[in-house]
Coordinates of C-alpha atoms in Angstrom, one line a residue:
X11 CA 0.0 0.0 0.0
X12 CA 1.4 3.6 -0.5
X13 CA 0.9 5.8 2.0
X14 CA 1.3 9.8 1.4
X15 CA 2.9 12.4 3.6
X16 CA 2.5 16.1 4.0
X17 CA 5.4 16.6 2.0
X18 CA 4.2 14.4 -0.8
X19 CA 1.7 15.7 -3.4
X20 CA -0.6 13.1 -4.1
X21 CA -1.1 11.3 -7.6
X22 CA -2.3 7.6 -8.1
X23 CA -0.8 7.3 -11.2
X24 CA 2.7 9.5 -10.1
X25 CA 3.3 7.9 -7.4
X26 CA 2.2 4.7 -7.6
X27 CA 4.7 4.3 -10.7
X28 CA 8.5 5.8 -11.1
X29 CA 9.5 6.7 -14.6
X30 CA 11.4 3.5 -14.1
X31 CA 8.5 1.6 -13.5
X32 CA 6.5 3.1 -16.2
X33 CA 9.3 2.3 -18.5
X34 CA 9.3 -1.5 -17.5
X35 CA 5.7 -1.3 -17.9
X36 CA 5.5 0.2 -21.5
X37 CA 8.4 -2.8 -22.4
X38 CA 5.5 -5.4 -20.8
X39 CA 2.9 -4.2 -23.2
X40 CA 4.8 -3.9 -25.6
X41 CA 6.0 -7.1 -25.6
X42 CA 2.6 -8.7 -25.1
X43 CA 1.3 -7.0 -28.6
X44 CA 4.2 -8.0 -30.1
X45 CA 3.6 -11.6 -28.7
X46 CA 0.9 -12.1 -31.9
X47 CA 2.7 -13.8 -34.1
X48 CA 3.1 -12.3 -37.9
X49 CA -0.2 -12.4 -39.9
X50 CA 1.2 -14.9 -42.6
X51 CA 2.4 -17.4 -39.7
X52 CA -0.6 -18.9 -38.5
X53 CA -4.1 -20.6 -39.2
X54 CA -7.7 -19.4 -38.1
X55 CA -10.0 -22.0 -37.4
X56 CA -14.1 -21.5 -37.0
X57 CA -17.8 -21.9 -38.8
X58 CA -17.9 -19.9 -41.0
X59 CA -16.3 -20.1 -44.8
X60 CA -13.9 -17.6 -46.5
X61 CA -15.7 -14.8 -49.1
X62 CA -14.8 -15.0 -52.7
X63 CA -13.9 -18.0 -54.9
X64 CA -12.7 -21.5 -53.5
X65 CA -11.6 -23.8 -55.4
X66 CA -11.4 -27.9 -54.6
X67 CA -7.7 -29.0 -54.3
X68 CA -8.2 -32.9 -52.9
X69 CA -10.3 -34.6 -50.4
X70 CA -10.6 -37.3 -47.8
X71 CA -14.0 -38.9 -47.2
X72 CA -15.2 -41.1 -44.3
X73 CA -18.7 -42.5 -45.5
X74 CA -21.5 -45.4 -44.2
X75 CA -22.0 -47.2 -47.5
X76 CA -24.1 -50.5 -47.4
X77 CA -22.0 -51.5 -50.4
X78 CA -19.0 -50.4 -51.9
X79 CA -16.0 -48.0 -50.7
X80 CA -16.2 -46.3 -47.0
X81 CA -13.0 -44.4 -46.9
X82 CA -11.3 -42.1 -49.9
X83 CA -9.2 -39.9 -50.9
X84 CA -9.5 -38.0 -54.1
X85 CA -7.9 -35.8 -56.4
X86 CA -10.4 -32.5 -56.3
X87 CA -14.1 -32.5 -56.9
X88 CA -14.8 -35.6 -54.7
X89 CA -15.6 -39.3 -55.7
X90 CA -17.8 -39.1 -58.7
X91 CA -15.7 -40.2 -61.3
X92 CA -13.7 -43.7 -60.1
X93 CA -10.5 -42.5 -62.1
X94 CA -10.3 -39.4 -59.7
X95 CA -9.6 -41.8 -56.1
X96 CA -8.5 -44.6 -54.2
X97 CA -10.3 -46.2 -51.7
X98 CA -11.0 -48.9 -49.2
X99 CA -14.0 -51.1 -47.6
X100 CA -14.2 -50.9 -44.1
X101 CA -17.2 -53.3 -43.4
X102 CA -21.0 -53.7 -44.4
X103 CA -23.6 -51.3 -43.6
X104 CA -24.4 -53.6 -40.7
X105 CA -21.2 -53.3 -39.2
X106 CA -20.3 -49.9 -39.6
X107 CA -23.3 -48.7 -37.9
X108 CA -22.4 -46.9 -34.0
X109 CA -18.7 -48.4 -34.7
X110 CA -16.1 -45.6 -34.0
X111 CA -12.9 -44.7 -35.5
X112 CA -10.1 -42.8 -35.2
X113 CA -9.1 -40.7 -38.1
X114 CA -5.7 -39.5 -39.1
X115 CA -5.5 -36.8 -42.3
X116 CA -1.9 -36.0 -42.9
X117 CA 0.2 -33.7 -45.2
X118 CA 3.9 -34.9 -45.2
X119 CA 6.0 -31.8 -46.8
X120 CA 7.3 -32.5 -50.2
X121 CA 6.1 -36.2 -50.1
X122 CA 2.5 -36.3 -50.0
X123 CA -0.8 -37.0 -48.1
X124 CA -2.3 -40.0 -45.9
X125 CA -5.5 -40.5 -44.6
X126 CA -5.8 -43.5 -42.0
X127 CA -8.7 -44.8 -39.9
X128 CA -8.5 -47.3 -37.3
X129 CA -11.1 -49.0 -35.2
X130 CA -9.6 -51.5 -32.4
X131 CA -7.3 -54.0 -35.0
X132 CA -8.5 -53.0 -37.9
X133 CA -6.0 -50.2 -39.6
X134 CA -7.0 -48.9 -43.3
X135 CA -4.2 -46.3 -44.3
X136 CA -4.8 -44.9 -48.4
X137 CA -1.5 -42.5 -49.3
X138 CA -0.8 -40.6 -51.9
X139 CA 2.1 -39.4 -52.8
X140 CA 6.3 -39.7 -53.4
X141 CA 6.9 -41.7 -51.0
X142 CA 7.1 -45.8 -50.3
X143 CA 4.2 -47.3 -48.7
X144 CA 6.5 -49.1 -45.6
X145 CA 6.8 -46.0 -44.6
X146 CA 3.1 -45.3 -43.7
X147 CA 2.0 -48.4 -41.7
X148 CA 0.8 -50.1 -39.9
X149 CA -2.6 -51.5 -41.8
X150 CA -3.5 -52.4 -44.7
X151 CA -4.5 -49.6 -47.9
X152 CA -3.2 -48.3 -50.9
X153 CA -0.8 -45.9 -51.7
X154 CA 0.1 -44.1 -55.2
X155 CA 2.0 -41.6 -57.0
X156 CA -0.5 -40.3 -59.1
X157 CA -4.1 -39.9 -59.1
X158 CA -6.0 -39.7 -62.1
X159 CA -2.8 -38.7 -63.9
X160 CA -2.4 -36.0 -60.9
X161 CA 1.2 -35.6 -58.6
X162 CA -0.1 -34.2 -54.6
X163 CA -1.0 -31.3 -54.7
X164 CA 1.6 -28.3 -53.9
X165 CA -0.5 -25.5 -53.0
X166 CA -3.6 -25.0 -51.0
X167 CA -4.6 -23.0 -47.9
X168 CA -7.7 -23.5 -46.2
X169 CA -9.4 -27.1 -45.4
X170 CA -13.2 -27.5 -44.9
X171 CA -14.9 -30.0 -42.4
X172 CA -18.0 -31.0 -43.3
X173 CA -20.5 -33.8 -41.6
X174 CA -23.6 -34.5 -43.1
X175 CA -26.3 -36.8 -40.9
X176 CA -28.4 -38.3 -43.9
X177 CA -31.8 -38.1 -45.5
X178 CA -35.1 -39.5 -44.4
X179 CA -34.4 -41.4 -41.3
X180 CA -34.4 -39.6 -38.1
X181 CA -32.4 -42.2 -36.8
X182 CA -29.2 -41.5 -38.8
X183 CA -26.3 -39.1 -37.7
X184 CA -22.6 -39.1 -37.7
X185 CA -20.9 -37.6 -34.9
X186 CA -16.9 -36.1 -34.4
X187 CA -15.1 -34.9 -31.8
X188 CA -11.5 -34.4 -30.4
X189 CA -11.0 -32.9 -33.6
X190 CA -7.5 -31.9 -33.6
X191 CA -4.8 -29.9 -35.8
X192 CA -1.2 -30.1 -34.9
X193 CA 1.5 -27.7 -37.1
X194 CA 4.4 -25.8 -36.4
X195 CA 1.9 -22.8 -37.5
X196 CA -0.1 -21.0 -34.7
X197 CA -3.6 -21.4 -34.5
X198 CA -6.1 -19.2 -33.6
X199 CA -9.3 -20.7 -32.3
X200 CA -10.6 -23.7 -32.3
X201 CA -12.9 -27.0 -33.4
X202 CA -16.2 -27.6 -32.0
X203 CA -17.7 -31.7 -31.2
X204 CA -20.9 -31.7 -32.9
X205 CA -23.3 -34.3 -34.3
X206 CA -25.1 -34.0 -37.8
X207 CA -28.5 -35.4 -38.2
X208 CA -31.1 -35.1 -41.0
X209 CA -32.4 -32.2 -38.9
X210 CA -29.0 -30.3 -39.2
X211 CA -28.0 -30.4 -42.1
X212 CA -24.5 -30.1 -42.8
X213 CA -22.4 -29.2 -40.2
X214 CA -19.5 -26.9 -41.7
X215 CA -15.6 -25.6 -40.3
X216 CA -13.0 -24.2 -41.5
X217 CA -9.3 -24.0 -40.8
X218 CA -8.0 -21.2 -43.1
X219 CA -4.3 -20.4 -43.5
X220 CA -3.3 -16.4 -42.9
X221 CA -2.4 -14.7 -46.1
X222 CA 1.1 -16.2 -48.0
X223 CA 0.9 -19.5 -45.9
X224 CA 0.7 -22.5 -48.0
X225 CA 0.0 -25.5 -46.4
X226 CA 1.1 -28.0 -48.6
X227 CA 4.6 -26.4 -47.3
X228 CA 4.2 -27.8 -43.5
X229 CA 4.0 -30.7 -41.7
X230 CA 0.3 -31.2 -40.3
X231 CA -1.7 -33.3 -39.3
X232 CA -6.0 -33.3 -38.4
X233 CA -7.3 -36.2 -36.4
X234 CA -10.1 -37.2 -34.2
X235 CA -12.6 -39.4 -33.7
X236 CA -16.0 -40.3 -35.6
X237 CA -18.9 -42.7 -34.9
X238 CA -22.0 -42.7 -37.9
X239 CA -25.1 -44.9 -37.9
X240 CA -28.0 -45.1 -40.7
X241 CA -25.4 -46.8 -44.0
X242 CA -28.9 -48.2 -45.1
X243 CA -29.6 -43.9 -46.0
X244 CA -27.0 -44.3 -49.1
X245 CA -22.6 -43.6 -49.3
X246 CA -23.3 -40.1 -49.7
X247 CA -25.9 -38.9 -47.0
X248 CA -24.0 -39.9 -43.8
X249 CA -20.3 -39.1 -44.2
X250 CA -17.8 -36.8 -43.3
X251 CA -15.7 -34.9 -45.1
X252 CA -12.1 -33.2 -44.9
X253 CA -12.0 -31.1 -48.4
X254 CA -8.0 -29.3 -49.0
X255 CA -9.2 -25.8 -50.6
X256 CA -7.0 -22.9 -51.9
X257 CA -9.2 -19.7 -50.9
X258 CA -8.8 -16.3 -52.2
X259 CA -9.9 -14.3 -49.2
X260 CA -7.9 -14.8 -46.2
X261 CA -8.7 -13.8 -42.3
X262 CA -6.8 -11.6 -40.0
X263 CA -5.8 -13.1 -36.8
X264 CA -8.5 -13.4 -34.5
X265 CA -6.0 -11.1 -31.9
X266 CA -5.8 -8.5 -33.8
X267 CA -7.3 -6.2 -32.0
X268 CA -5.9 -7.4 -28.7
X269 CA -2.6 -6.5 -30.7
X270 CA -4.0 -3.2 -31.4
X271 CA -5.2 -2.3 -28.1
X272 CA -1.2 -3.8 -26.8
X273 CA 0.3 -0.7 -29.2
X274 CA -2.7 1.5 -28.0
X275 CA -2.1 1.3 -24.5
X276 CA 1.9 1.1 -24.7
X277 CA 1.7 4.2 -26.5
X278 CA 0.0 5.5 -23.8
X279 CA 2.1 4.8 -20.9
X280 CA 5.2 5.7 -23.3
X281 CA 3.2 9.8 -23.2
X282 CA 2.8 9.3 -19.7
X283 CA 6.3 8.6 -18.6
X284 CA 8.0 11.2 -21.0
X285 CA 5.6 13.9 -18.8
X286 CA 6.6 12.2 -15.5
X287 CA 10.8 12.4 -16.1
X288 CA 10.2 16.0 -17.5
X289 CA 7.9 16.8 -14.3

């Protein structure tokens, strides 16, 4: 506490800090605003979609099919044409229903992509990319250089999450959770658990890179953990999806203006101490 005299004249702000103290005080803001890392080093993660064009760069697909492939990974523009991915059968529509998996989507710089899933043993793992399968197991999958006649992709920034719950029955859904991304790149907020249903809709997020990042340039890697039920509503209408984008419109970090208000109020104290030492 700071008690005044008679001789002192009495000023909270005066007395309570020295010039010296206001001078380590400006360094501390300072160096909190400058704490925010540079716009082009990080990655903003939320709901809502960039403005302007986006374009489809490649894909990986988790779906409940009653027949035919369950897991993908595509080339741009999804799963439409068979020469545009690979794939793999994870069970029947009987047994994929409430089953959960782990998921694993991951960029290796200057080698390629690999999408795994695992459920207790069973380990599917589809790659694409430079280098030799060994070194992407355990499990069993495919991997690939090329996919229909296209090398991995070497530019993208921005990947959209999207879970879709079905058609018709009230019964379907596919669920996700612990959703995860780990880079060297700072990240600004953050996934949400969710469930779709035929009453949602499609559940969107985003993870858009800050401007000049490319992500294909990094090391990353999006997991978590996803549990579906209703395969008998078609491959398509329960599924979720993990869609590489290149974006033209990119966000400002979501402290930015905590960054502002750092230089605001350093600025601030700096005014106040030069009229303190010259008091």
């Amino acid at each position: 506490m700071i008690r005044a005299t008679p001789s002192q004249t009495f000023s909270p702000l005066a007395t309570s800090f020295s010039p010296r103290a206001l001078a380590r005080a400006v360094a501390v803001a300072v160096g909190v605003a400058c704490a925010v890392p540079a716009a082009a080093s990080f990655v903003q993660i939320g709901p809502t979609g960039p403005g302007g064009s986006v374009t489809s760069i490649a894909g990986a697909k988790y779906r409940l099919a009653s027949t035919n492939f369950d897991q993908s990974l595509d080339a741009g523009g999804g799963t439409s044409s068979s020469a545009n991915f690979i794939s793999a059968e994870l069970g029947n529509g009987t047994a994929l229903n409430g089953r959960t998996y782990a998921f694993s989507f991951q960029n290796i710089a200057g080698e390629g992509l690999v999408f795994r899933m695992s459920s207790g043993n069973q380990i599917s793992t589809l790659a694409w990319g430079s280098f030799a399968f060994s070194q992407i197991t355990p499990g069993t999958g495919t991997s690939v250089s090329v996919i229909n006649g296209e090398t991995v992709p070497s530019a993208y920034n921005a990947i959209n999450l999207a879970a879709r719950g079905g058609t018709g029955s009230a019964t379907s859904f596919m669920s996700f959770s612990d959703l995860t991304f780990s880079s060297s790149l700072a990240q600004f907020g953050a996934f949400s658990n969710g469930t779709a249903t035929t009453a949602s809709g499609v559940i969107d997020q985003w993870l858009v890179a800050g401007p000049g990042v490319n992500l294909a340039s990094f090391n990353w890697a999006l997991t978590g953990t996803l549990n579906g039920s209703g395969a008998s509503n078609g491959g398509e209408n329960v599924r979720f999806v993990m869609d590489l984008k290149d974006v033209a419109v990119v966000p400002a970090p979501a402290t930015l203006p905590l960054f502002v208000s750092g230089l605001l109020l350093a600025g601030a104290f700096a005014r106040r101490v030069r009229r303190v030492a010259t008091a």
